[in-house]
JSON list of C-alpha atoms in Angstrom, two decimals:
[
{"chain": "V", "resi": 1, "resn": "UNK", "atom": "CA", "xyz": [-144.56, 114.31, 121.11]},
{"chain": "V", "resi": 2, "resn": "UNK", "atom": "CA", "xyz": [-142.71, 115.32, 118.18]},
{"chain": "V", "resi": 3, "resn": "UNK", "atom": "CA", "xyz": [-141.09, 118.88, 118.54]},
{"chain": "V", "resi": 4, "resn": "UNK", "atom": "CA", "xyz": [-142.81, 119.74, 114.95]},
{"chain": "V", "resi": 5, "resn": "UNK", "atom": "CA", "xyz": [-146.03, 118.30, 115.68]},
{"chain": "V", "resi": 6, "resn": "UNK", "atom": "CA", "xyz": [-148.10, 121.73, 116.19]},
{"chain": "V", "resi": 7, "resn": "UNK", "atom": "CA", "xyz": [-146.04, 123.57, 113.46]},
{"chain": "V", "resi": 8, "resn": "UNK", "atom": "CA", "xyz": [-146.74, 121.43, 110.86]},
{"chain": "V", "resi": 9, "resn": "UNK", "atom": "CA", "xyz": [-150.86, 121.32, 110.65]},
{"chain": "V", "resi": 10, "resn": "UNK", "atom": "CA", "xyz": [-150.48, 125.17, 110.96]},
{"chain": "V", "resi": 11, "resn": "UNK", "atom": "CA", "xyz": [-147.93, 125.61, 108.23]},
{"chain": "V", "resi": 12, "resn": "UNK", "atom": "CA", "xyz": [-149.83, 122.99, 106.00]},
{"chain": "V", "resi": 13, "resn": "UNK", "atom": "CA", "xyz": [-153.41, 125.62, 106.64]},
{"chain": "V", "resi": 14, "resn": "UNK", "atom": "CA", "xyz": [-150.98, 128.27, 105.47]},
{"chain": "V", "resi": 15, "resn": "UNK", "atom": "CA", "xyz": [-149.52, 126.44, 102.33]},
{"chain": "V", "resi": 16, "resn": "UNK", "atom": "CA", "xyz": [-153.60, 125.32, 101.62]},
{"chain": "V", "resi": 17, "resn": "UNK", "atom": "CA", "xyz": [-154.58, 129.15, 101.17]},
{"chain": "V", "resi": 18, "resn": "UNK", "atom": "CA", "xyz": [-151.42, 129.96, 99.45]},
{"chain": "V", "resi": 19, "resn": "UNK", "atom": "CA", "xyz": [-152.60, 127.62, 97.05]},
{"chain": "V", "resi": 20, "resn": "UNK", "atom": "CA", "xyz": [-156.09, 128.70, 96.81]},
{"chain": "V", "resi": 21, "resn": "UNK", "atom": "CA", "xyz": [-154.25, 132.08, 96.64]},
{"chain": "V", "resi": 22, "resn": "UNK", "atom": "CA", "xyz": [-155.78, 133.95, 99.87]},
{"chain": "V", "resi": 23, "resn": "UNK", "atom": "CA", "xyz": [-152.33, 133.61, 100.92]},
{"chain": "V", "resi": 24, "resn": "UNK", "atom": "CA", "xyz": [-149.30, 135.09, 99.33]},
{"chain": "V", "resi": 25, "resn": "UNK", "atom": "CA", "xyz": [-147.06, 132.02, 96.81]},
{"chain": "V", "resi": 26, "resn": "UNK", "atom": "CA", "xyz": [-144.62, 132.04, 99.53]},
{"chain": "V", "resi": 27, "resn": "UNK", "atom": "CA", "xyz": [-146.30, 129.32, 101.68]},
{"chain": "V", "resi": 28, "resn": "UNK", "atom": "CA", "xyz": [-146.83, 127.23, 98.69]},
{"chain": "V", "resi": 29, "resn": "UNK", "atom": "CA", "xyz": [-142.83, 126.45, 99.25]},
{"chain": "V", "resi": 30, "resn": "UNK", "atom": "CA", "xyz": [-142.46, 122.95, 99.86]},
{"chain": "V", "resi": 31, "resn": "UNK", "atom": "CA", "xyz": [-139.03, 121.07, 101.11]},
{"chain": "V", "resi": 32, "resn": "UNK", "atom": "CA", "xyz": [-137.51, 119.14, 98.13]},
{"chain": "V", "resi": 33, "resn": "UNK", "atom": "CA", "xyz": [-136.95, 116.21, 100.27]},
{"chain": "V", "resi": 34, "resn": "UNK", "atom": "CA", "xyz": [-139.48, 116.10, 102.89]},
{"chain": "V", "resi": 35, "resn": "UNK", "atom": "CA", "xyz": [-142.07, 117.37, 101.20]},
{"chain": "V", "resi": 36, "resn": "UNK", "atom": "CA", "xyz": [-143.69, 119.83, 103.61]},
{"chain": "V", "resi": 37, "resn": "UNK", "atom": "CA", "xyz": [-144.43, 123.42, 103.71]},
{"chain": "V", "resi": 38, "resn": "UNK", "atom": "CA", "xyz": [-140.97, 125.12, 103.83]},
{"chain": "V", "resi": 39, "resn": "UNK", "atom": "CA", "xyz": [-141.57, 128.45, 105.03]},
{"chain": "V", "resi": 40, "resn": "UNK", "atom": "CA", "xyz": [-144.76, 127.74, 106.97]},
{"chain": "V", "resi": 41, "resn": "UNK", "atom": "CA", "xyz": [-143.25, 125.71, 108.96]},
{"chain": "V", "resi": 42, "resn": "UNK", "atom": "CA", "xyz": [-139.73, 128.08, 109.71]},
{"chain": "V", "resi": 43, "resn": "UNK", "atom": "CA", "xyz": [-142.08, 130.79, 110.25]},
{"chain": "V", "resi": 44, "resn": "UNK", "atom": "CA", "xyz": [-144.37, 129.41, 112.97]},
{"chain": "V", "resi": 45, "resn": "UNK", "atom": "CA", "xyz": [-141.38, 127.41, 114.55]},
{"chain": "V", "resi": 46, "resn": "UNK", "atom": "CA", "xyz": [-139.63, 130.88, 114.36]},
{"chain": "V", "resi": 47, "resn": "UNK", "atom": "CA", "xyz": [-143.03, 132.65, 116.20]},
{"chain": "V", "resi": 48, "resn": "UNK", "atom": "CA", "xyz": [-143.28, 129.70, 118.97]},
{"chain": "V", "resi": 49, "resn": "UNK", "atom": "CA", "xyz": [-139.64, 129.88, 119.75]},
{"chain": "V", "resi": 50, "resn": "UNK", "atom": "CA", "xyz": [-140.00, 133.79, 120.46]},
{"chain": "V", "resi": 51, "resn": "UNK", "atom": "CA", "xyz": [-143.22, 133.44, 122.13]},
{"chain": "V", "resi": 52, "resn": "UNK", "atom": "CA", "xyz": [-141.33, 130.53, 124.19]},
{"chain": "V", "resi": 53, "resn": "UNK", "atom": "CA", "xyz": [-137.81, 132.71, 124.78]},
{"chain": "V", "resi": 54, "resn": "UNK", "atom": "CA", "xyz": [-140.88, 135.72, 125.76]},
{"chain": "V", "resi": 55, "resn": "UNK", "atom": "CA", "xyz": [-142.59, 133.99, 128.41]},
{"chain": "V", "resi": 56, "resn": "UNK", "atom": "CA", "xyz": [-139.12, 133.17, 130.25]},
{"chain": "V", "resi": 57, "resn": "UNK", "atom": "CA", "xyz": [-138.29, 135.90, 130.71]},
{"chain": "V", "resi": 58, "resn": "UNK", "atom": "CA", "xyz": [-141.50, 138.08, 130.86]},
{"chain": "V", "resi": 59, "resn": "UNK", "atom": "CA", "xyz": [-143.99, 136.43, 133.20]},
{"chain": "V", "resi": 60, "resn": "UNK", "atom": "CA", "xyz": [-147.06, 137.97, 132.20]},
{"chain": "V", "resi": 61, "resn": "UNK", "atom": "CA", "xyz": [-146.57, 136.86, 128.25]},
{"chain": "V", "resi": 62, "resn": "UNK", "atom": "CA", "xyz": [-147.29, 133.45, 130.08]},
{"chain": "V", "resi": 63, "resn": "UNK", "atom": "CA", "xyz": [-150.50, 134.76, 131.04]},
{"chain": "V", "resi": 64, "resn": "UNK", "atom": "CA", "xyz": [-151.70, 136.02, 127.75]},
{"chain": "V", "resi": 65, "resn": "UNK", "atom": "CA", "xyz": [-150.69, 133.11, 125.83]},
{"chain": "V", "resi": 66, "resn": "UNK", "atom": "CA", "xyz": [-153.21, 131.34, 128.23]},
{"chain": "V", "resi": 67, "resn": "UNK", "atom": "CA", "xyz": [-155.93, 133.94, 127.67]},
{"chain": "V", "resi": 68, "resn": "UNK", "atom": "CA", "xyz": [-155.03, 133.81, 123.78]},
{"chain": "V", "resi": 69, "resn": "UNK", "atom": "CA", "xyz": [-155.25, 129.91, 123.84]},
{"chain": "V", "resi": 70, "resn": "UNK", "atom": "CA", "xyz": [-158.85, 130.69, 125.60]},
{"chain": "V", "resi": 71, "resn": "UNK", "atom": "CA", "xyz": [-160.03, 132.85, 123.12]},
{"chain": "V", "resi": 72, "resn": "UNK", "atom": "CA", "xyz": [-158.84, 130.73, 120.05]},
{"chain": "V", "resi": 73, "resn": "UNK", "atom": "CA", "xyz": [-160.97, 128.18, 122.19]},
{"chain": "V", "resi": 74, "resn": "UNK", "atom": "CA", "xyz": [-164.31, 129.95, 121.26]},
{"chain": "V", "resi": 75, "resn": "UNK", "atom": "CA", "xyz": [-163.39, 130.76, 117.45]},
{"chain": "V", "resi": 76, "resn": "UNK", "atom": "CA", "xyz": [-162.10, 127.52, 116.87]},
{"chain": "V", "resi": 77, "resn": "UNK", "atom": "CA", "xyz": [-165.93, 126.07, 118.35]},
{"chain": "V", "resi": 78, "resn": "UNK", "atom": "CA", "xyz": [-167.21, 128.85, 115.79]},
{"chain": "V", "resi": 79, "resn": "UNK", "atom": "CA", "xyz": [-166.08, 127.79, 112.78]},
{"chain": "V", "resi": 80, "resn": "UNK", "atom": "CA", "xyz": [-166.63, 124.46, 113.29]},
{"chain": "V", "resi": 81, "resn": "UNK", "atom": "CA", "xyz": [-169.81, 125.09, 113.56]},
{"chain": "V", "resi": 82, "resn": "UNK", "atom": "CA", "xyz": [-170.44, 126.90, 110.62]},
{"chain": "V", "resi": 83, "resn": "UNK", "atom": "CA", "xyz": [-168.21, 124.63, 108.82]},
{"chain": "V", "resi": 84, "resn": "UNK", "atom": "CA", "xyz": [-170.75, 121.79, 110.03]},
{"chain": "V", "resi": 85, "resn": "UNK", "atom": "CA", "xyz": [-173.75, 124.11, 108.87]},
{"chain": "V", "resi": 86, "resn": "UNK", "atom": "CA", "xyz": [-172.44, 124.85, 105.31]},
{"chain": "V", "resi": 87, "resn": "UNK", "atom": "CA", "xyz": [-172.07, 121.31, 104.92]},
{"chain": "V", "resi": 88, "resn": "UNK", "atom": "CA", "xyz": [-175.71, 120.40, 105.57]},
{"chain": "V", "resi": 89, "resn": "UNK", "atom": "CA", "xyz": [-176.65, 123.86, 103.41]},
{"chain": "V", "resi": 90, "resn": "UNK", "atom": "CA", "xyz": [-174.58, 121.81, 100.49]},
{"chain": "V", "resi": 91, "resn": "UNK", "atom": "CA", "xyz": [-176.07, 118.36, 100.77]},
{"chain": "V", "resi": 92, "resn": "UNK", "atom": "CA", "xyz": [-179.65, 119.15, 102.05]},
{"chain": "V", "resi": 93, "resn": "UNK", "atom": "CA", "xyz": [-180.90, 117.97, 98.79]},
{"chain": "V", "resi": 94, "resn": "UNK", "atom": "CA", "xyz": [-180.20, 114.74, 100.12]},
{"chain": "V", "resi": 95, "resn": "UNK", "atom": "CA", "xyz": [-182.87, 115.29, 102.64]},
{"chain": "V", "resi": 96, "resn": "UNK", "atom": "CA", "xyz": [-185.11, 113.96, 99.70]},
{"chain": "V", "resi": 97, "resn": "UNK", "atom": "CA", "xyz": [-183.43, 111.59, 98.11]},
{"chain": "V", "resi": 98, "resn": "UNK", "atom": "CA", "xyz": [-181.29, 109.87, 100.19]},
{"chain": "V", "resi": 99, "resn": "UNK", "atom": "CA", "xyz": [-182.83, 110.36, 103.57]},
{"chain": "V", "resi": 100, "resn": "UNK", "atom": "CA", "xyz": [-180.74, 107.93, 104.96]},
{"chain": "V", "resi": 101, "resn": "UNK", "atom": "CA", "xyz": [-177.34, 109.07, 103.69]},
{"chain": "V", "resi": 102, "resn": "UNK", "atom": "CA", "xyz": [-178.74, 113.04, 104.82]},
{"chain": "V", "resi": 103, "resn": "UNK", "atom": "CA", "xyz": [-178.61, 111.86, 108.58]},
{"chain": "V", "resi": 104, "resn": "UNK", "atom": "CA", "xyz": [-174.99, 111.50, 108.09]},
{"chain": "V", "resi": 105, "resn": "UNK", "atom": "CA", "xyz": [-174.02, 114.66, 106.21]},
{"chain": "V", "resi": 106, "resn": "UNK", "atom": "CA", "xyz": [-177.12, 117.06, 106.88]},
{"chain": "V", "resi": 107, "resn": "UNK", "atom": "CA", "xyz": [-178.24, 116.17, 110.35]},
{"chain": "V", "resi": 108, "resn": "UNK", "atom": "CA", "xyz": [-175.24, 114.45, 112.54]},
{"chain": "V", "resi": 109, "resn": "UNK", "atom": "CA", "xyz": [-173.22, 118.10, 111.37]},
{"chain": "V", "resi": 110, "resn": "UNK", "atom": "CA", "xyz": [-176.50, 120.55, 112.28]},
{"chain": "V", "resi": 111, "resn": "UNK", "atom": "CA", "xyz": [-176.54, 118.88, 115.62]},
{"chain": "V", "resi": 112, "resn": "UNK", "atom": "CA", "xyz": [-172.97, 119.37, 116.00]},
{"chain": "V", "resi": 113, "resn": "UNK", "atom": "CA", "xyz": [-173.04, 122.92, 115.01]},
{"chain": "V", "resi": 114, "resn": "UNK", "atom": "CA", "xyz": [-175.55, 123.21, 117.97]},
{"chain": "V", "resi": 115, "resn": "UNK", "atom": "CA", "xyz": [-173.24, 121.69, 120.20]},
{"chain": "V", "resi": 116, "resn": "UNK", "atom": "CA", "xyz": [-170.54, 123.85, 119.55]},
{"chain": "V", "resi": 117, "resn": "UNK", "atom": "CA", "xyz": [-172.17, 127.08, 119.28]},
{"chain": "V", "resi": 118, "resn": "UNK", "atom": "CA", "xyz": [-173.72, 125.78, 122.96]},
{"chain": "V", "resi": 119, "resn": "UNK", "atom": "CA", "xyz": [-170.37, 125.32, 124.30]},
{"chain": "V", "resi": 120, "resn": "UNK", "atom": "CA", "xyz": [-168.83, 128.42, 122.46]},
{"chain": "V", "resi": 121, "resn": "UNK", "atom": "CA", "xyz": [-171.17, 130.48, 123.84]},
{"chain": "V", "resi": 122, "resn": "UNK", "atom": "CA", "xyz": [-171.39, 129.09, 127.49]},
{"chain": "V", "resi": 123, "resn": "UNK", "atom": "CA", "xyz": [-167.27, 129.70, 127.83]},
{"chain": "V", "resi": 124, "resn": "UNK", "atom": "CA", "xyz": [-168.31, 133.41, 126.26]},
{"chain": "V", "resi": 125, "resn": "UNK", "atom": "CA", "xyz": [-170.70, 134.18, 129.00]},
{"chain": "V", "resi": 126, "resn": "UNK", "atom": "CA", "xyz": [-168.55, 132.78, 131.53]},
{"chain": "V", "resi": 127, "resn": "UNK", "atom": "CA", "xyz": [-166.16, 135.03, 130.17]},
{"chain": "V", "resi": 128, "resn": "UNK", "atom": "CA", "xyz": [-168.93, 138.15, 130.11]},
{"chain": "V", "resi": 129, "resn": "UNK", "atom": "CA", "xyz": [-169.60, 137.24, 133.74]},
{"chain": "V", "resi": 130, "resn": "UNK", "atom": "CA", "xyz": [-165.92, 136.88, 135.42]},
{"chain": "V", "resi": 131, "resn": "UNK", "atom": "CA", "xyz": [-165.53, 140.12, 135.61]},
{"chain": "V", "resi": 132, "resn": "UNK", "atom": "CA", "xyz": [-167.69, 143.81, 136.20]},
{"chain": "V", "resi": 133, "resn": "UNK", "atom": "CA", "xyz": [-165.34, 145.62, 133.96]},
{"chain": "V", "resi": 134, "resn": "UNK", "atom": "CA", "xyz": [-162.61, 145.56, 131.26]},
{"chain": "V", "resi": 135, "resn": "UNK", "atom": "CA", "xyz": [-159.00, 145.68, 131.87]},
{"chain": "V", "resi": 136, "resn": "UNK", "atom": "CA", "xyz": [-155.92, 144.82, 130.48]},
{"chain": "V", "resi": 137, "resn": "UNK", "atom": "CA", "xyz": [-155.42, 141.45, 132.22]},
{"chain": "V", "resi": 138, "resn": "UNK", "atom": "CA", "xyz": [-154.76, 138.21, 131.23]},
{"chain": "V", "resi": 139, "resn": "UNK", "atom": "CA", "xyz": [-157.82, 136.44, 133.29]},
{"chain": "V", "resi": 140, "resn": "UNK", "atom": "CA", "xyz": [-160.02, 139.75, 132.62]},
{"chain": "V", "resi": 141, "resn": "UNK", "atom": "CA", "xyz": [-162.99, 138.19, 130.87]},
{"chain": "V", "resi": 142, "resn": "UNK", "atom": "CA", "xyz": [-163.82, 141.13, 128.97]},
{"chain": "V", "resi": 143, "resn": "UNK", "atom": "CA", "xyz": [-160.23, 141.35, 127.99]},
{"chain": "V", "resi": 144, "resn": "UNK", "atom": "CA", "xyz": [-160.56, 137.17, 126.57]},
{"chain": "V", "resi": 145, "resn": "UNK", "atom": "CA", "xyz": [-163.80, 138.57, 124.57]},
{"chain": "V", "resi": 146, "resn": "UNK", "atom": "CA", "xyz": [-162.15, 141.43, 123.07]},
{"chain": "V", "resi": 147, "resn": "UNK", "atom": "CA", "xyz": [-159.19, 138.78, 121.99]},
{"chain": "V", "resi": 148, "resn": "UNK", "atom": "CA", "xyz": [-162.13, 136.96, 120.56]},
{"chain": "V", "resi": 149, "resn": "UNK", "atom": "CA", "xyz": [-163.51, 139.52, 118.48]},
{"chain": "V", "resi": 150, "resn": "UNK", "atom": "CA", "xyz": [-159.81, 140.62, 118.11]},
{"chain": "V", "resi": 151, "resn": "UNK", "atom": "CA", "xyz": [-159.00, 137.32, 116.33]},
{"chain": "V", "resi": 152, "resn": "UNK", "atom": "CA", "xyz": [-162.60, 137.46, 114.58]},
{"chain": "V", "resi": 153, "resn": "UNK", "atom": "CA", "xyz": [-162.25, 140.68, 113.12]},
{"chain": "V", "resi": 154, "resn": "UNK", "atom": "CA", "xyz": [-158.53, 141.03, 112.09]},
{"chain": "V", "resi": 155, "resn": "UNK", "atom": "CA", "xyz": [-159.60, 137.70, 109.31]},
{"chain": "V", "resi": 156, "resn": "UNK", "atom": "CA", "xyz": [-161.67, 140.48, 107.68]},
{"chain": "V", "resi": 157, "resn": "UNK", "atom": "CA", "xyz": [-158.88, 142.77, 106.13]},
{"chain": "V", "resi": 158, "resn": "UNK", "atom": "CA", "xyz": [-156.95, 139.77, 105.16]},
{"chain": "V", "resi": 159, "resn": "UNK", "atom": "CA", "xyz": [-159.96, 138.23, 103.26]},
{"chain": "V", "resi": 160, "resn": "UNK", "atom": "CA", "xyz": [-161.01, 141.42, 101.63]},
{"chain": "V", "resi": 161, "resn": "UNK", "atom": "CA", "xyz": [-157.35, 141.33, 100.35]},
{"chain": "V", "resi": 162, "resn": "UNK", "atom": "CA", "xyz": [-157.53, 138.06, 99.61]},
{"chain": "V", "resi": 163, "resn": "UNK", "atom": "CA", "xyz": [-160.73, 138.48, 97.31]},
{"chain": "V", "resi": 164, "resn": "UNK", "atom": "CA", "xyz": [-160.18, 142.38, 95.70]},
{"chain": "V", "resi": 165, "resn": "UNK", "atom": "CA", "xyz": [-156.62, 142.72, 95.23]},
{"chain": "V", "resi": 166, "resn": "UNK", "atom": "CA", "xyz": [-155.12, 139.21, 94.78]},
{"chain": "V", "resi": 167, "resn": "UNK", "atom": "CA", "xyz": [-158.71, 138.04, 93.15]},
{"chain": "V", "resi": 168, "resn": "UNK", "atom": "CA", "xyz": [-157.77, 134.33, 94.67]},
{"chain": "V", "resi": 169, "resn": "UNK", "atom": "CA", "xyz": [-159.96, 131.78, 93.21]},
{"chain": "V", "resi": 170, "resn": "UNK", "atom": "CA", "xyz": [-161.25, 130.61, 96.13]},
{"chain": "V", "resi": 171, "resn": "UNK", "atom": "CA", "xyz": [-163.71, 133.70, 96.40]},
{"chain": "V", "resi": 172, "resn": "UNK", "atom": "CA", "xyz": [-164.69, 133.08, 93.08]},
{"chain": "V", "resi": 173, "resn": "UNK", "atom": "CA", "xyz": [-168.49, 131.56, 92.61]},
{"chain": "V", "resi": 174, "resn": "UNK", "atom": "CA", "xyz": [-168.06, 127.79, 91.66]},
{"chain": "V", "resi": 175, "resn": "UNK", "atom": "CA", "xyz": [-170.69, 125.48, 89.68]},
{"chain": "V", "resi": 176, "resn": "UNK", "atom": "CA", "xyz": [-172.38, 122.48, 91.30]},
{"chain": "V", "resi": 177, "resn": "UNK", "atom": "CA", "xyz": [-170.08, 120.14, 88.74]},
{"chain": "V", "resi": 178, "resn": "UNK", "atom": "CA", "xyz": [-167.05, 121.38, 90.79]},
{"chain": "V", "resi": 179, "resn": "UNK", "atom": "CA", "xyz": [-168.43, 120.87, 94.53]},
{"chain": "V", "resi": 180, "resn": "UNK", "atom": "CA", "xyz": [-167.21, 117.49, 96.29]},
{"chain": "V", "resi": 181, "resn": "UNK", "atom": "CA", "xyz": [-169.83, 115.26, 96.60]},
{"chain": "V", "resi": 182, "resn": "UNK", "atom": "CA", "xyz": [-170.26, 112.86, 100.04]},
{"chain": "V", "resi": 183, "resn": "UNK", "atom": "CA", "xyz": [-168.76, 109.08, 99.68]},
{"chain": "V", "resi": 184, "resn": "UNK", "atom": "CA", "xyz": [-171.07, 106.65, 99.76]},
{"chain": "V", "resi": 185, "resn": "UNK", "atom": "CA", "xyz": [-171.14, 103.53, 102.26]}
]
């Protein structure tokens, strides 16, 4: 595996909201020759190699960068599904007139949305049940939740941000003439 080969979807997420403007212009940066998110990609190379040099040397960081990848487990599941629901909200007009073309961008997502929100929430209440109370330990379930809602809640200030002081486009209301539409076969 490439050494870059987690930095770079990361730093390209980063350089996608600096463009929509959630993000600050800075990740919009891209390398003259290579063509890839500049500064993105130093800064969560820069973050891994310190999280990397941490766990060496601290044992425990170890341990919370494996409770941390847990967590992100169950928020990733999360907004997959709701990405998968807001897709069938936008094309459930097709459950009318393209009934056939609606299984594939209505229905197929819903039922994946289920199936995430299932497995989401079945690694949550394992979580909720490991352990009778909450302490500061990596494999403390109630510690992995509160990293959940940690990483759930800390998107909030940033968005608010994002929408009332940088007024970034992408919170703006948009037309139906400016919403993708789903290929055809």
């Amino acid at each position: 595996m490439r050494p870059d080969a987690e930095a770079i979807p990361t730093a390209r997420g980063m350089y996608a909201m600096g463009r929509d403007g959630t993000l600050g212009r800075v990740w919009t940066r891209l390398h003259p020759r290579h063509r890839i998110p500049a500064a993105g990609t130093l800064l969560i190379t820069a973050i891994a190699v310190v999280l990397a040099a941490l766990s060496l040397v601290i044992t425990t960081v170890g341990a919370l960068i494996s409770a941390a990848v847990n967590a992100i487990g169950i928020v990733v599941a999360l907004y997959y599904a709701l990405t998968a629901v807001a897709a069938a909200v936008r094309f459930r007009p097709l459950l009318r007139t393209a009934p056939v073309e609606a299984l594939r961008v209505v229905v197929a997502p819903l039922l994946g949305a289920l199936v995430l929100l299932a497995v989401g929430g079945c690694r949550a209440w394992d979580f909720y049940r490991s352990a009778g109370h909450f302490e500061l330990a990596a494999d403390n379930g109630w510690f992995e939740l509160s990293a959940v809602a940690f990483i759930i809640v800390s998107g909030l200030p940033a968005a608010a941000w994002a929408r009332w002081h940088r007024r970034a486009p992408y919170f703006l209301p948009r037309t139906g003439e400016d919403l993708p539409v789903p290929p055809s076969d």
